[in-house]
Amino acid sequence: MLYDKPGLKFKNQDCSGEIVWQSPSNIAVVKYWGKKGFQIPSNPSISFSLNRSYSKTRVLFRPATGKNFKVRFLLNNTPQPDFKKKIISYFKSLTKIFPFIEQLDFEIHSNNTFPHSAGIASSASGMSALALILCDIERYCFNRLTRLEDFFQKASFVARMGSGSASRSVFGGWVAWGAIEGMEGTSDLFGVPIKNYIHSDFLNYQDSILLVETGTKKVSSRIGHDLMKNNPFAKDRFSQAKQNAKRLVKVLKAGDIDEFIRITESEALTLHAMMMASQPSFILMKPQTLNIIEEIRAYRRETGVPVCFTLDAGPNVHLLYPKSNRNQVNKFVRNDIKPYLGENGFIDDEIGPGPKKLM
Ligand code: PMV
């Protein structure tokens, strides 16, 4: 594997330039919650990449002027010292894979198309964009990773080190990260796209992200993953998720929407059950979250429209449904759900084609 080979350093040449990528957030149906070793998931996860919720990241790089590499970081045109620290420690963790990091200075401009810390994985989009750019620097300056498959596999491997879920954002459509029994090619080390296995009903899935609250998260996912180490239900949870991942791959292939709904909602509620059963415990749902869940279930019961919900580690609700039901569901959201939403309303999103190089 390419990332196992010793990384490259500049010797007699130097290299500077500007690279821009846009990379999406994703929403997991089978959730990653709990890890071991260095960013190895305790169970496989499956998500789809979003279309309109993405980070656009521009990196200017030039030969380092001092002994240590320097990073300047702006999010939505504003310097962000906390994020800058995270990026520096992420880059330091990557110097074995990309020794050239230590020989460069970086100016990083990132913009998200969605509110920060909304429980929409900004770490997934942001870290995957950075990983793609680092691989692109390697490609541009050293003429490596010229085979697309190698490029994206390494980008996913590297994104995983910044944020597990970011490993899935490197690809479009449905993506699995973590070894799934019986599914060749899946790995704990990087995500793999599973589009060859998908029924057409699941190729255009919609995600209306219902923003109950867009404040800062109360628990970082790093702490959340750690708490699984002493969670009394961890073992059963991991084996449930392994079964669900295996089952979901079949469901996506068969187009079995009823079973999809069952798995999706069970995964979301189990994720939150795990947080509630941790020590210390976290309740990240808000009263509006529960109201919305009840509205969704009532609407499905009364109309037969196959909507379902999933949740990330926060109070916002992702409403998932096939594209053929778009008009009905849009009315439902505007009429019945809007009163429960915060000032940012909702984000109308859908499955997307994955990252894009802009420059
Ligand atoms: O990638 P992390 O470490 O931020 O963890 C993400 C965890 C969840 O979003 C809750 C689930 C998932 O699989 O995306």
mmCIF file of C-alpha atoms and ligand atoms in Angstrom:
data_model
loop_
_atom_site.group_PDB
_atom_site.id
_atom_site.type_symbol
_atom_site.label_atom_id
_atom_site.label_comp_id
_atom_site.label_asym_id
_atom_site.label_seq_id
_atom_site.Cartn_x
_atom_site.Cartn_y
_atom_site.Cartn_z
ATOM 1 C CA MET A 1 0.000 0.000 0.000
ATOM 2 C CA LEU A 2 1.257 3.428 -0.929
ATOM 3 C CA TYR A 3 0.990 4.949 2.517
ATOM 4 C CA ASP A 4 3.219 2.253 3.976
ATOM 5 C CA LYS A 5 6.143 3.369 1.809
ATOM 6 C CA PRO A 6 8.466 5.969 3.329
ATOM 7 C CA GLY A 7 7.147 9.445 2.566
ATOM 8 C CA LEU A 8 8.956 11.986 0.462
ATOM 9 C CA LYS A 9 11.015 15.014 1.410
ATOM 10 C CA PHE A 10 12.258 17.836 -0.774
ATOM 11 C CA LYS A 11 15.965 17.452 -1.490
ATOM 12 C CA ASN A 12 17.351 19.784 -4.117
ATOM 13 C CA GLN A 13 14.056 21.153 -5.306
ATOM 14 C CA ASP A 14 11.401 23.145 -3.529
ATOM 15 C CA CYS A 15 7.744 23.496 -4.324
ATOM 16 C CA SER A 16 5.044 26.075 -3.783
ATOM 17 C CA GLY A 17 1.513 26.533 -5.021
ATOM 18 C CA GLU A 18 -2.156 26.838 -4.299
ATOM 19 C CA ILE A 19 -4.664 23.977 -4.208
ATOM 20 C CA VAL A 20 -8.427 24.172 -3.659
ATOM 21 C CA TRP A 21 -10.829 21.298 -2.936
ATOM 22 C CA GLN A 22 -14.450 21.119 -1.997
ATOM 23 C CA SER A 23 -15.360 18.127 0.141
ATOM 24 C CA PRO A 24 -18.738 17.115 1.564
ATOM 25 C CA SER A 25 -20.036 16.222 4.969
ATOM 26 C CA ASN A 26 -21.766 12.867 5.230
ATOM 27 C CA ILE A 27 -24.547 11.321 7.244
ATOM 28 C CA ALA A 28 -24.032 7.875 8.734
ATOM 29 C CA VAL A 29 -26.879 5.366 8.732
ATOM 30 C CA VAL A 30 -24.829 2.746 10.589
ATOM 31 C CA LYS A 31 -22.953 4.778 13.179
ATOM 32 C CA TYR A 32 -19.315 4.806 14.193
ATOM 33 C CA TRP A 33 -19.158 5.326 17.943
ATOM 34 C CA GLY A 34 -16.178 3.824 19.756
ATOM 35 C CA LYS A 35 -12.635 3.252 18.577
ATOM 36 C CA LYS A 36 -9.454 1.427 19.460
ATOM 37 C CA GLY A 37 -5.729 1.879 18.710
ATOM 38 C CA PHE A 38 -5.032 4.774 16.405
ATOM 39 C CA GLN A 39 -8.377 5.693 14.864
ATOM 40 C CA ILE A 40 -9.474 2.106 14.296
ATOM 41 C CA PRO A 41 -13.260 1.856 14.533
ATOM 42 C CA SER A 42 -14.807 -0.644 16.940
ATOM 43 C CA ASN A 43 -17.436 -1.372 14.307
ATOM 44 C CA PRO A 44 -17.971 -0.643 10.619
ATOM 45 C CA SER A 45 -20.102 2.332 9.580
ATOM 46 C CA ILE A 46 -22.014 3.229 6.410
ATOM 47 C CA SER A 47 -22.937 6.737 5.289
ATOM 48 C CA PHE A 48 -23.811 8.739 2.246
ATOM 49 C CA SER A 49 -22.007 11.885 1.246
ATOM 50 C CA LEU A 50 -24.056 15.046 1.069
ATOM 51 C CA ASN A 51 -24.358 17.344 -1.906
ATOM 52 C CA ARG A 52 -24.796 20.888 -0.610
ATOM 53 C CA SER A 53 -23.187 20.637 2.865
ATOM 54 C CA TYR A 54 -19.495 20.888 2.187
ATOM 55 C CA SER A 55 -16.250 22.643 3.086
ATOM 56 C CA LYS A 56 -14.321 24.546 0.474
ATOM 57 C CA THR A 57 -10.665 24.681 1.462
ATOM 58 C CA ARG A 58 -7.866 26.625 -0.202
ATOM 59 C CA VAL A 59 -4.283 25.943 0.821
ATOM 60 C CA LEU A 60 -1.315 28.082 -0.196
ATOM 61 C CA PHE A 61 1.976 26.378 0.506
ATOM 62 C CA ARG A 62 5.536 27.560 0.159
ATOM 63 C CA PRO A 63 8.981 26.535 1.483
ATOM 64 C CA ALA A 64 9.135 26.973 5.264
ATOM 65 C CA THR A 65 10.791 30.148 6.452
ATOM 66 C CA GLY A 66 11.717 28.831 9.911
ATOM 67 C CA LYS A 67 12.716 25.620 11.642
ATOM 68 C CA ASN A 68 9.126 24.549 12.361
ATOM 69 C CA PHE A 69 6.400 24.595 9.747
ATOM 70 C CA LYS A 70 3.881 27.431 10.162
ATOM 71 C CA VAL A 71 0.130 27.348 9.715
ATOM 72 C CA ARG A 72 -2.211 30.284 9.225
ATOM 73 C CA PHE A 73 -5.856 29.230 9.394
ATOM 74 C CA LEU A 74 -9.018 31.173 8.598
ATOM 75 C CA LEU A 75 -12.533 29.762 8.812
ATOM 76 C CA ASN A 76 -15.067 31.869 6.924
ATOM 77 C CA ASN A 77 -12.383 34.609 6.645
ATOM 78 C CA THR A 78 -11.802 34.748 10.410
ATOM 79 C CA PRO A 79 -8.668 33.438 12.180
ATOM 80 C CA GLN A 80 -9.600 30.512 14.445
ATOM 81 C CA PRO A 81 -6.858 29.782 17.007
ATOM 82 C CA ASP A 82 -8.583 26.616 18.357
ATOM 83 C CA PHE A 83 -8.916 25.049 14.936
ATOM 84 C CA LYS A 84 -5.409 26.149 14.048
ATOM 85 C CA LYS A 85 -4.092 24.170 17.038
ATOM 86 C CA LYS A 86 -6.021 21.110 15.906
ATOM 87 C CA ILE A 87 -4.633 21.413 12.389
ATOM 88 C CA ILE A 88 -1.061 21.781 13.666
ATOM 89 C CA SER A 89 -1.362 18.651 15.777
ATOM 90 C CA TYR A 90 -3.053 16.818 12.874
ATOM 91 C CA PHE A 91 -0.204 17.834 10.536
ATOM 92 C CA LYS A 92 2.374 16.783 13.155
ATOM 93 C CA SER A 93 0.718 13.366 13.376
ATOM 94 C CA LEU A 94 1.167 13.048 9.596
ATOM 95 C CA THR A 95 4.863 13.890 9.240
ATOM 96 C CA LYS A 96 5.830 10.220 8.810
ATOM 97 C CA ILE A 97 3.370 9.877 5.948
ATOM 98 C CA PHE A 98 4.116 13.314 4.490
ATOM 99 C CA PRO A 99 7.646 14.346 5.627
ATOM 100 C CA PHE A 100 7.363 17.373 3.309
ATOM 101 C CA ILE A 101 4.909 18.930 5.792
ATOM 102 C CA GLU A 102 7.890 19.977 7.933
ATOM 103 C CA GLN A 103 9.459 21.760 4.981
ATOM 104 C CA LEU A 104 6.478 23.956 4.143
ATOM 105 C CA ASP A 105 4.450 26.851 5.541
ATOM 106 C CA PHE A 106 0.691 26.731 5.017
ATOM 107 C CA GLU A 107 -2.013 29.328 4.663
ATOM 108 C CA ILE A 108 -5.407 27.636 4.907
ATOM 109 C CA HIS A 109 -8.736 29.269 4.083
ATOM 110 C CA SER A 110 -11.814 27.171 4.751
ATOM 111 C CA ASN A 111 -15.520 27.920 4.314
ATOM 112 C CA ASN A 112 -18.462 25.721 5.229
ATOM 113 C CA THR A 113 -21.795 25.962 3.466
ATOM 114 C CA PHE A 114 -23.588 25.033 6.713
ATOM 115 C CA PRO A 115 -23.551 26.419 10.267
ATOM 116 C CA HIS A 116 -20.518 25.416 12.301
ATOM 117 C CA SER A 117 -21.067 22.877 15.128
ATOM 118 C CA ALA A 118 -24.594 22.126 13.973
ATOM 119 C CA GLY A 119 -24.084 18.433 14.497
ATOM 120 C CA ILE A 120 -23.470 18.289 10.748
ATOM 121 C CA ALA A 121 -20.058 16.757 10.622
ATOM 122 C CA SER A 122 -17.896 19.790 9.820
ATOM 123 C CA SER A 123 -14.911 17.705 10.899
ATOM 124 C CA ALA A 124 -15.772 15.188 8.172
ATOM 125 C CA SER A 125 -15.867 17.784 5.403
ATOM 126 C CA GLY A 126 -13.013 19.914 6.757
ATOM 127 C CA MET A 127 -10.593 17.069 7.501
ATOM 128 C CA SER A 128 -11.337 15.263 4.240
ATOM 129 C CA ALA A 129 -10.671 18.477 2.294
ATOM 130 C CA LEU A 130 -7.306 18.872 4.052
ATOM 131 C CA ALA A 131 -6.398 15.217 3.467
ATOM 132 C CA LEU A 132 -7.203 15.561 -0.243
ATOM 133 C CA ILE A 133 -5.060 18.682 -0.452
ATOM 134 C CA LEU A 134 -2.078 17.017 1.272
ATOM 135 C CA CYS A 135 -2.312 14.107 -1.174
ATOM 136 C CA ASP A 136 -2.563 16.637 -3.986
ATOM 137 C CA ILE A 137 0.619 18.380 -2.804
ATOM 138 C CA GLU A 138 2.327 14.987 -2.909
ATOM 139 C CA ARG A 139 0.954 14.411 -6.413
ATOM 140 C CA TYR A 140 1.881 17.903 -7.624
ATOM 141 C CA CYS A 141 5.345 18.221 -6.094
ATOM 142 C CA PHE A 142 6.538 14.611 -6.326
ATOM 143 C CA ASN A 143 4.497 13.224 -9.216
ATOM 144 C CA ARG A 144 3.097 10.418 -7.045
ATOM 145 C CA LEU A 145 -0.467 9.137 -6.523
ATOM 146 C CA THR A 146 -1.170 9.583 -10.198
ATOM 147 C CA ARG A 147 -3.560 6.605 -10.229
ATOM 148 C CA LEU A 148 -6.933 7.927 -9.047
ATOM 149 C CA GLU A 149 -7.697 4.857 -6.966
ATOM 150 C CA ASP A 150 -4.419 5.259 -5.049
ATOM 151 C CA PHE A 151 -4.999 8.961 -4.608
ATOM 152 C CA PHE A 152 -8.435 8.578 -3.041
ATOM 153 C CA GLN A 153 -7.529 5.556 -0.939
ATOM 154 C CA LYS A 154 -4.610 7.405 0.578
ATOM 155 C CA ALA A 155 -6.751 10.531 1.060
ATOM 156 C CA SER A 156 -9.309 8.426 2.934
ATOM 157 C CA PHE A 157 -6.578 6.789 5.031
ATOM 158 C CA VAL A 158 -5.170 10.209 5.947
ATOM 159 C CA ALA A 159 -8.597 11.794 6.518
ATOM 160 C CA ARG A 160 -9.378 8.987 8.981
ATOM 161 C CA MET A 161 -6.475 10.136 11.130
ATOM 162 C CA GLY A 162 -8.062 13.574 11.507
ATOM 163 C CA SER A 163 -11.615 12.382 12.053
ATOM 164 C CA GLY A 164 -12.940 8.858 11.530
ATOM 165 C CA SER A 165 -16.052 9.955 9.685
ATOM 166 C CA ALA A 166 -13.886 12.080 7.334
ATOM 167 C CA SER A 167 -12.568 8.836 5.801
ATOM 168 C CA ARG A 168 -16.041 8.388 4.265
ATOM 169 C CA SER A 169 -16.297 11.938 2.881
ATOM 170 C CA VAL A 170 -13.499 11.336 0.384
ATOM 171 C CA PHE A 171 -15.980 9.467 -1.829
ATOM 172 C CA GLY A 172 -19.402 10.267 -3.234
ATOM 173 C CA GLY A 173 -22.596 8.268 -2.768
ATOM 174 C CA TRP A 174 -22.738 5.406 -0.271
ATOM 175 C CA VAL A 175 -19.488 4.660 1.545
ATOM 176 C CA ALA A 176 -18.437 1.997 4.041
ATOM 177 C CA TRP A 177 -15.604 2.404 6.502
ATOM 178 C CA GLY A 178 -14.542 -0.557 8.640
ATOM 179 C CA ALA A 179 -14.271 -4.203 7.687
ATOM 180 C CA ILE A 180 -17.709 -5.686 6.949
ATOM 181 C CA GLU A 181 -17.980 -9.460 7.056
ATOM 182 C CA GLY A 182 -18.504 -10.827 3.571
ATOM 183 C CA MET A 183 -17.817 -7.535 1.816
ATOM 184 C CA GLU A 184 -14.504 -7.663 0.049
ATOM 185 C CA GLY A 185 -12.436 -4.486 -0.075
ATOM 186 C CA THR A 186 -13.825 -2.968 3.135
ATOM 187 C CA SER A 187 -11.172 -1.971 5.643
ATOM 188 C CA ASP A 188 -10.712 -0.443 9.081
ATOM 189 C CA LEU A 189 -8.008 1.779 7.560
ATOM 190 C CA PHE A 190 -9.962 3.654 4.880
ATOM 191 C CA GLY A 191 -13.416 4.085 3.413
ATOM 192 C CA VAL A 192 -14.608 2.397 0.215
ATOM 193 C CA PRO A 193 -17.412 3.497 -2.084
ATOM 194 C CA ILE A 194 -20.159 0.873 -2.381
ATOM 195 C CA LYS A 195 -22.023 2.237 -5.379
ATOM 196 C CA ASN A 196 -21.903 -0.995 -7.388
ATOM 197 C CA TYR A 197 -24.199 -2.571 -4.837
ATOM 198 C CA ILE A 198 -26.915 0.080 -4.631
ATOM 199 C CA HIS A 199 -30.558 -0.244 -5.781
ATOM 200 C CA SER A 200 -31.744 2.763 -7.816
ATOM 201 C CA ASP A 201 -34.191 3.817 -5.035
ATOM 202 C CA PHE A 202 -31.229 4.531 -2.802
ATOM 203 C CA LEU A 203 -29.118 6.344 -5.370
ATOM 204 C CA ASN A 204 -30.946 9.657 -5.048
ATOM 205 C CA TYR A 205 -31.768 9.698 -1.342
ATOM 206 C CA GLN A 206 -32.738 13.017 0.196
ATOM 207 C CA ASP A 207 -31.663 14.456 3.549
ATOM 208 C CA SER A 208 -33.542 17.433 4.987
ATOM 209 C CA ILE A 209 -31.436 18.523 7.922
ATOM 210 C CA LEU A 210 -33.793 19.917 10.547
ATOM 211 C CA LEU A 211 -31.835 22.403 12.636
ATOM 212 C CA VAL A 212 -33.229 22.409 16.148
ATOM 213 C CA GLU A 213 -30.169 24.140 17.526
ATOM 214 C CA THR A 214 -26.871 25.263 16.037
ATOM 215 C CA GLY A 215 -24.854 26.007 19.187
ATOM 216 C CA THR A 216 -21.591 24.305 20.063
ATOM 217 C CA LYS A 217 -21.823 20.569 20.737
ATOM 218 C CA LYS A 218 -21.873 19.586 24.413
ATOM 219 C CA VAL A 219 -19.669 16.555 23.917
ATOM 220 C CA SER A 220 -16.839 16.252 21.429
ATOM 221 C CA SER A 221 -16.864 13.025 19.463
ATOM 222 C CA ARG A 222 -13.355 12.312 20.781
ATOM 223 C CA ILE A 223 -14.733 12.180 24.345
ATOM 224 C CA GLY A 224 -17.795 10.287 23.145
ATOM 225 C CA HIS A 225 -15.709 7.559 21.471
ATOM 226 C CA ASP A 226 -13.575 7.284 24.605
ATOM 227 C CA LEU A 227 -16.589 6.818 26.846
ATOM 228 C CA MET A 228 -17.473 3.656 24.943
ATOM 229 C CA LYS A 229 -14.424 2.024 26.548
ATOM 230 C CA ASN A 230 -16.273 1.738 29.859
ATOM 231 C CA ASN A 231 -19.794 1.588 28.556
ATOM 232 C CA PRO A 232 -21.442 -1.568 29.956
ATOM 233 C CA PHE A 233 -23.316 -2.102 26.665
ATOM 234 C CA ALA A 234 -20.324 -1.561 24.373
ATOM 235 C CA LYS A 235 -19.765 -5.187 23.395
ATOM 236 C CA ASP A 236 -23.378 -5.740 22.405
ATOM 237 C CA ARG A 237 -23.491 -2.397 20.621
ATOM 238 C CA PHE A 238 -20.451 -3.246 18.498
ATOM 239 C CA SER A 239 -21.853 -6.612 17.496
ATOM 240 C CA GLN A 240 -25.257 -5.028 16.719
ATOM 241 C CA ALA A 241 -23.554 -2.450 14.464
ATOM 242 C CA LYS A 242 -21.567 -5.184 12.694
ATOM 243 C CA GLN A 243 -24.811 -7.025 11.959
ATOM 244 C CA ASN A 244 -26.545 -3.820 10.885
ATOM 245 C CA ALA A 245 -23.730 -2.917 8.488
ATOM 246 C CA LYS A 246 -23.851 -6.352 6.893
ATOM 247 C CA ARG A 247 -27.627 -6.192 6.682
ATOM 248 C CA LEU A 248 -27.673 -2.624 5.320
ATOM 249 C CA VAL A 249 -25.448 -3.578 2.395
ATOM 250 C CA LYS A 250 -28.063 -6.199 1.419
ATOM 251 C CA VAL A 251 -30.941 -3.767 2.005
ATOM 252 C CA LEU A 252 -29.318 -1.130 -0.219
ATOM 253 C CA LYS A 253 -28.882 -3.701 -2.944
ATOM 254 C CA ALA A 254 -32.424 -5.074 -2.687
ATOM 255 C CA GLY A 255 -34.127 -1.674 -2.318
ATOM 256 C CA ASP A 256 -35.871 -2.817 0.885
ATOM 257 C CA ILE A 257 -37.082 0.517 2.265
ATOM 258 C CA ASP A 258 -38.972 -0.896 5.285
ATOM 259 C CA GLU A 259 -35.877 -2.629 6.538
ATOM 260 C CA PHE A 260 -33.819 0.475 5.748
ATOM 261 C CA ILE A 261 -36.126 2.529 7.980
ATOM 262 C CA ARG A 262 -35.904 -0.013 10.789
ATOM 263 C CA ILE A 263 -32.085 -0.102 10.730
ATOM 264 C CA THR A 264 -31.695 3.684 10.323
ATOM 265 C CA GLU A 265 -33.894 4.663 13.252
ATOM 266 C CA SER A 266 -32.574 1.910 15.482
ATOM 267 C CA GLU A 267 -28.978 3.051 14.794
ATOM 268 C CA ALA A 268 -29.813 6.683 15.613
ATOM 269 C CA LEU A 269 -31.580 5.838 18.856
ATOM 270 C CA THR A 270 -28.901 3.365 19.898
ATOM 271 C CA LEU A 271 -26.189 6.014 19.373
ATOM 272 C CA HIS A 272 -28.043 8.308 21.759
ATOM 273 C CA ALA A 273 -28.801 5.431 24.147
ATOM 274 C CA MET A 274 -25.048 4.794 24.337
ATOM 275 C CA MET A 275 -24.430 8.439 25.244
ATOM 276 C CA MET A 276 -27.141 8.285 27.887
ATOM 277 C CA ALA A 277 -25.642 5.095 29.319
ATOM 278 C CA SER A 278 -22.069 6.462 29.491
ATOM 279 C CA GLN A 279 -20.419 7.740 32.674
ATOM 280 C CA PRO A 280 -20.678 10.729 32.637
ATOM 281 C CA SER A 281 -23.870 10.593 30.620
ATOM 282 C CA PHE A 282 -25.002 12.967 27.900
ATOM 283 C CA ILE A 283 -28.485 13.806 26.697
ATOM 284 C CA LEU A 284 -28.022 15.543 23.388
ATOM 285 C CA MET A 285 -31.616 15.400 22.182
ATOM 286 C CA LYS A 286 -33.796 18.418 22.953
ATOM 287 C CA PRO A 287 -37.556 18.391 23.537
ATOM 288 C CA GLN A 288 -37.971 19.572 19.926
ATOM 289 C CA THR A 289 -35.896 16.611 18.739
ATOM 290 C CA LEU A 290 -38.407 14.226 20.303
ATOM 291 C CA ASN A 291 -41.368 16.225 18.999
ATOM 292 C CA ILE A 292 -39.943 16.019 15.497
ATOM 293 C CA ILE A 293 -39.325 12.269 15.800
ATOM 294 C CA GLU A 294 -42.940 11.782 16.848
ATOM 295 C CA GLU A 295 -44.186 13.935 13.950
ATOM 296 C CA ILE A 296 -42.076 11.913 11.501
ATOM 297 C CA ARG A 297 -43.391 8.592 12.775
ATOM 298 C CA ALA A 298 -46.998 9.828 12.788
ATOM 299 C CA TYR A 299 -46.643 11.191 9.252
ATOM 300 C CA ARG A 300 -45.221 7.882 8.039
ATOM 301 C CA ARG A 301 -48.000 5.923 9.734
ATOM 302 C CA GLU A 302 -50.759 8.151 8.383
ATOM 303 C CA THR A 303 -49.529 8.687 4.820
ATOM 304 C CA GLY A 304 -47.366 5.664 4.087
ATOM 305 C CA VAL A 305 -44.628 8.020 2.814
ATOM 306 C CA PRO A 306 -41.346 6.231 3.647
ATOM 307 C CA VAL A 307 -39.649 8.995 5.643
ATOM 308 C CA CYS A 308 -37.338 8.153 8.515
ATOM 309 C CA PHE A 309 -34.956 9.976 10.785
ATOM 310 C CA THR A 310 -31.386 9.703 11.853
ATOM 311 C CA LEU A 311 -29.360 11.734 14.354
ATOM 312 C CA ASP A 312 -25.721 12.633 14.753
ATOM 313 C CA ALA A 313 -24.155 13.415 18.115
ATOM 314 C CA GLY A 314 -26.439 16.422 18.593
ATOM 315 C CA PRO A 315 -30.072 17.541 18.699
ATOM 316 C CA ASN A 316 -30.651 18.054 14.968
ATOM 317 C CA VAL A 317 -32.676 15.580 12.962
ATOM 318 C CA HIS A 318 -31.810 14.269 9.506
ATOM 319 C CA LEU A 319 -34.994 13.399 7.647
ATOM 320 C CA LEU A 320 -34.215 10.761 5.007
ATOM 321 C CA TYR A 321 -36.499 9.811 2.093
ATOM 322 C CA PRO A 322 -36.463 8.822 -1.597
ATOM 323 C CA LYS A 323 -36.446 11.587 -4.199
ATOM 324 C CA SER A 324 -39.826 10.454 -5.586
ATOM 325 C CA ASN A 325 -41.442 11.710 -2.344
ATOM 326 C CA ARG A 326 -39.744 15.085 -2.417
ATOM 327 C CA ASN A 327 -42.767 17.331 -2.984
ATOM 328 C CA GLN A 328 -44.908 15.708 -0.296
ATOM 329 C CA VAL A 329 -42.103 15.711 2.241
ATOM 330 C CA ASN A 330 -41.264 19.320 1.493
ATOM 331 C CA LYS A 331 -44.859 20.281 2.359
ATOM 332 C CA PHE A 332 -44.687 18.184 5.525
ATOM 333 C CA VAL A 333 -41.503 19.952 6.636
ATOM 334 C CA ARG A 334 -42.859 23.426 5.892
ATOM 335 C CA ASN A 335 -46.261 22.825 7.487
ATOM 336 C CA ASP A 336 -45.664 20.436 10.391
ATOM 337 C CA ILE A 337 -41.972 20.605 11.271
ATOM 338 C CA LYS A 338 -41.000 24.243 10.860
ATOM 339 C CA PRO A 339 -42.499 25.363 14.202
ATOM 340 C CA TYR A 340 -40.013 23.115 16.039
ATOM 341 C CA LEU A 341 -36.958 24.489 14.260
ATOM 342 C CA GLY A 342 -34.477 27.109 15.390
ATOM 343 C CA GLU A 343 -33.660 30.290 13.518
ATOM 344 C CA ASN A 344 -31.613 28.477 10.853
ATOM 345 C CA GLY A 345 -34.607 26.438 9.719
ATOM 346 C CA PHE A 346 -33.581 23.441 7.658
ATOM 347 C CA ILE A 347 -31.046 22.510 5.008
ATOM 348 C CA ASP A 348 -32.405 20.739 1.990
ATOM 349 C CA ASP A 349 -29.720 18.280 1.029
ATOM 350 C CA GLU A 350 -29.330 14.975 -0.759
ATOM 351 C CA ILE A 351 -26.824 12.329 -1.676
ATOM 352 C CA GLY A 352 -23.911 13.884 -3.559
ATOM 353 C CA PRO A 353 -21.098 12.932 -5.929
ATOM 354 C CA GLY A 354 -18.231 13.485 -3.465
ATOM 355 C CA PRO A 355 -15.301 15.892 -3.399
ATOM 356 C CA LYS A 356 -14.262 18.093 -6.274
ATOM 357 C CA LYS A 357 -10.935 19.705 -7.080
ATOM 358 C CA LEU A 358 -11.484 23.382 -7.834
ATOM 359 C CA MET A 359 -7.918 24.470 -8.447
HETATM 360 O O1 PMV B 1 -15.595 11.306 12.990
HETATM 361 P P1 PMV B 1 -15.869 11.584 14.416
HETATM 362 O O2 PMV B 1 -14.764 11.154 15.322
HETATM 363 O O3 PMV B 1 -16.288 13.019 14.617
HETATM 364 O O4 PMV B 1 -17.136 10.692 14.859
HETATM 365 C C1 PMV B 1 -18.371 10.764 14.209
HETATM 366 C C2 PMV B 1 -19.405 10.046 14.977
HETATM 367 C C3 PMV B 1 -20.828 10.159 14.460
HETATM 368 O O5 PMV B 1 -20.984 11.282 13.624
HETATM 369 C C4 PMV B 1 -21.776 10.305 15.644
HETATM 370 C C5 PMV B 1 -21.251 8.903 13.704
HETATM 371 C C6 PMV B 1 -20.670 8.702 12.329
HETATM 372 O O6 PMV B 1 -20.412 7.541 11.984
HETATM 373 O O7 PMV B 1 -20.523 9.676 11.583
#
